């Protein structure tokens, strides 16, 4: 019994340096799957000319403030993403907190090969007030 306990401790100590700080935006991913994936899909590919892609999206990269406001307040009107025009209304998610929006944004900014950096709660608050 004692040897099993030692083995468990050793395995934990070996694995700890590899796991520390690496969450892969798990909270953001879970929130994305719950609130966004039904339209943008799990892979962020969108749907033809109805729902814009988030994977490789030039709009997402260049307009984080607009996307933050869109998550909270919704979006309507024409939007050009990767050279394709979209004009389908996106409902807002008023129930999402600033922290949840940051988690979603930081997930989609790093998911599917995106490398669009991270945003902060302070930036999100500012963008939501604009």
Short mmCIF file of C-alpha atoms in Angstrom, two decimals:
data_model
loop_
_atom_site.label_atom_id
_atom_site.label_comp_id
_atom_site.label_asym_id
_atom_site.label_seq_id
_atom_site.Cartn_x
_atom_site.Cartn_y
_atom_site.Cartn_z
CA UNK A 1 0.00 0.00 0.00
CA UNK A 2 2.80 2.36 0.92
CA UNK A 3 4.61 1.68 -2.36
CA UNK A 4 1.46 2.62 -4.31
CA UNK A 5 1.29 5.92 -2.45
CA UNK A 6 4.95 6.63 -3.26
CA UNK A 7 4.36 5.73 -6.88
CA UNK A 8 1.39 8.12 -7.06
CA UNK A 9 3.45 10.93 -5.52
CA UNK A 10 6.35 10.34 -7.91
CA UNK A 11 4.02 10.30 -10.94
CA UNK A 12 2.42 13.55 -9.77
CA UNK A 13 5.79 15.24 -9.27
CA UNK A 14 6.96 14.13 -12.71
CA UNK A 15 3.78 15.33 -14.44
CA UNK A 16 3.43 18.61 -12.52
CA UNK A 17 5.97 20.69 -14.49
CA UNK A 18 4.26 19.73 -17.73
CA UNK A 19 0.75 20.60 -16.51
CA UNK A 20 1.44 23.81 -14.59
CA UNK A 21 -0.24 26.79 -16.21
CA UNK A 22 -1.32 24.87 -19.29
CA UNK A 23 -5.09 24.92 -19.40
CA UNK A 24 -5.40 25.36 -23.16
CA UNK A 25 -8.15 27.90 -22.42
CA UNK A 26 -10.39 25.16 -21.07
CA UNK A 27 -12.96 27.57 -19.56
CA UNK A 28 -13.09 29.57 -22.79
CA UNK A 29 -13.46 26.40 -24.83
CA UNK A 30 -16.33 25.17 -22.66
CA UNK A 31 -18.06 28.56 -22.88
CA UNK A 32 -17.51 28.64 -26.64
CA UNK A 33 -19.03 25.19 -27.03
CA UNK A 34 -22.02 26.23 -24.92
CA UNK A 35 -22.71 29.66 -26.45
CA UNK A 36 -21.06 29.88 -29.89
CA UNK A 37 -20.47 26.48 -31.46
CA UNK A 38 -24.08 25.97 -32.53
CA UNK A 39 -23.50 28.61 -35.23
CA UNK A 40 -19.73 28.77 -35.72
CA UNK A 41 -19.27 25.03 -35.11
CA UNK A 42 -16.75 23.28 -32.88
CA UNK A 43 -14.02 23.82 -35.45
CA UNK A 44 -14.74 27.55 -35.90
CA UNK A 45 -15.41 27.07 -39.60
CA UNK A 46 -18.76 28.89 -39.74
CA UNK A 47 -21.42 28.01 -42.29
CA UNK A 48 -20.97 29.07 -45.90
CA UNK A 49 -22.18 32.69 -46.20
CA UNK A 50 -24.52 32.53 -43.21
CA UNK A 51 -22.14 32.33 -40.25
CA UNK A 52 -18.61 33.71 -40.61
CA UNK A 53 -15.63 31.56 -39.75
CA UNK A 54 -13.60 32.26 -36.65
CA UNK A 55 -10.77 29.95 -37.68
CA UNK A 56 -8.29 32.05 -39.66
CA UNK A 57 -10.63 35.06 -39.51
CA UNK A 58 -9.04 38.35 -40.56
CA UNK A 59 -12.02 40.16 -39.00
CA UNK A 60 -11.43 38.53 -35.62
CA UNK A 61 -7.75 39.41 -35.74
CA UNK A 62 -8.27 43.06 -36.74
CA UNK A 63 -11.42 43.90 -34.73
CA UNK A 64 -11.29 42.37 -31.25
CA UNK A 65 -13.33 45.22 -29.77
CA UNK A 66 -16.12 44.72 -32.31
CA UNK A 67 -16.14 40.98 -31.61
CA UNK A 68 -16.29 41.56 -27.82
CA UNK A 69 -19.23 43.95 -28.27
CA UNK A 70 -20.83 41.45 -30.67
CA UNK A 71 -20.59 38.65 -28.14
CA UNK A 72 -22.39 40.77 -25.53
CA UNK A 73 -24.73 42.93 -27.64
CA UNK A 74 -25.08 40.99 -30.89
CA UNK A 75 -24.13 42.00 -34.42
CA UNK A 76 -26.08 42.94 -37.52
CA UNK A 77 -25.36 44.39 -40.91
CA UNK A 78 -22.76 43.49 -43.48
CA UNK A 79 -19.41 42.14 -42.37
CA UNK A 80 -16.54 41.06 -44.61
CA UNK A 81 -14.52 38.11 -43.32
CA UNK A 82 -11.66 36.76 -45.41
CA UNK A 83 -13.07 38.52 -48.47
CA UNK A 84 -16.58 37.05 -48.08
CA UNK A 85 -19.56 39.28 -47.19
CA UNK A 86 -21.85 38.07 -44.40
CA UNK A 87 -25.13 39.71 -43.47
CA UNK A 88 -26.79 37.49 -40.91
CA UNK A 89 -27.76 38.77 -37.47
CA UNK A 90 -25.88 37.36 -34.49
CA UNK A 91 -27.79 37.46 -31.20
CA UNK A 92 -26.01 38.85 -28.17
CA UNK A 93 -25.24 36.95 -24.99
CA UNK A 94 -26.15 39.52 -22.35
CA UNK A 95 -25.84 36.95 -19.58
CA UNK A 96 -22.10 36.46 -20.16
CA UNK A 97 -19.85 38.28 -17.71
CA UNK A 98 -16.80 40.27 -18.78
CA UNK A 99 -14.61 37.44 -17.50
CA UNK A 100 -16.52 34.86 -19.53
CA UNK A 101 -16.19 36.99 -22.67
CA UNK A 102 -12.43 37.31 -22.07
CA UNK A 103 -12.21 33.53 -21.71
CA UNK A 104 -14.12 32.97 -24.95
CA UNK A 105 -12.05 35.53 -26.83
CA UNK A 106 -8.75 34.16 -25.58
CA UNK A 107 -9.85 30.68 -26.59
CA UNK A 108 -10.92 31.63 -30.13
CA UNK A 109 -7.85 33.84 -30.54
CA UNK A 110 -5.67 30.75 -30.03
CA UNK A 111 -7.86 27.93 -31.36
CA UNK A 112 -7.78 26.29 -34.80
CA UNK A 113 -4.35 27.69 -35.68
CA UNK A 114 -5.26 31.29 -34.79
CA UNK A 115 -2.50 33.29 -33.15
CA UNK A 116 -4.25 36.58 -32.42
CA UNK A 117 -2.88 37.27 -28.94
CA UNK A 118 -4.81 37.64 -25.72
CA UNK A 119 -7.15 40.31 -24.44
CA UNK A 120 -7.59 41.56 -20.89
CA UNK A 121 -10.57 42.27 -18.68
CA UNK A 122 -9.66 45.97 -18.77
CA UNK A 123 -9.74 46.03 -22.58
CA UNK A 124 -13.03 44.15 -22.57
CA UNK A 125 -14.61 46.63 -20.13
CA UNK A 126 -13.46 49.54 -22.28
CA UNK A 127 -14.77 47.96 -25.48
CA UNK A 128 -18.13 47.16 -23.87
CA UNK A 129 -18.52 50.78 -22.78
CA UNK A 130 -17.87 52.14 -26.30
#
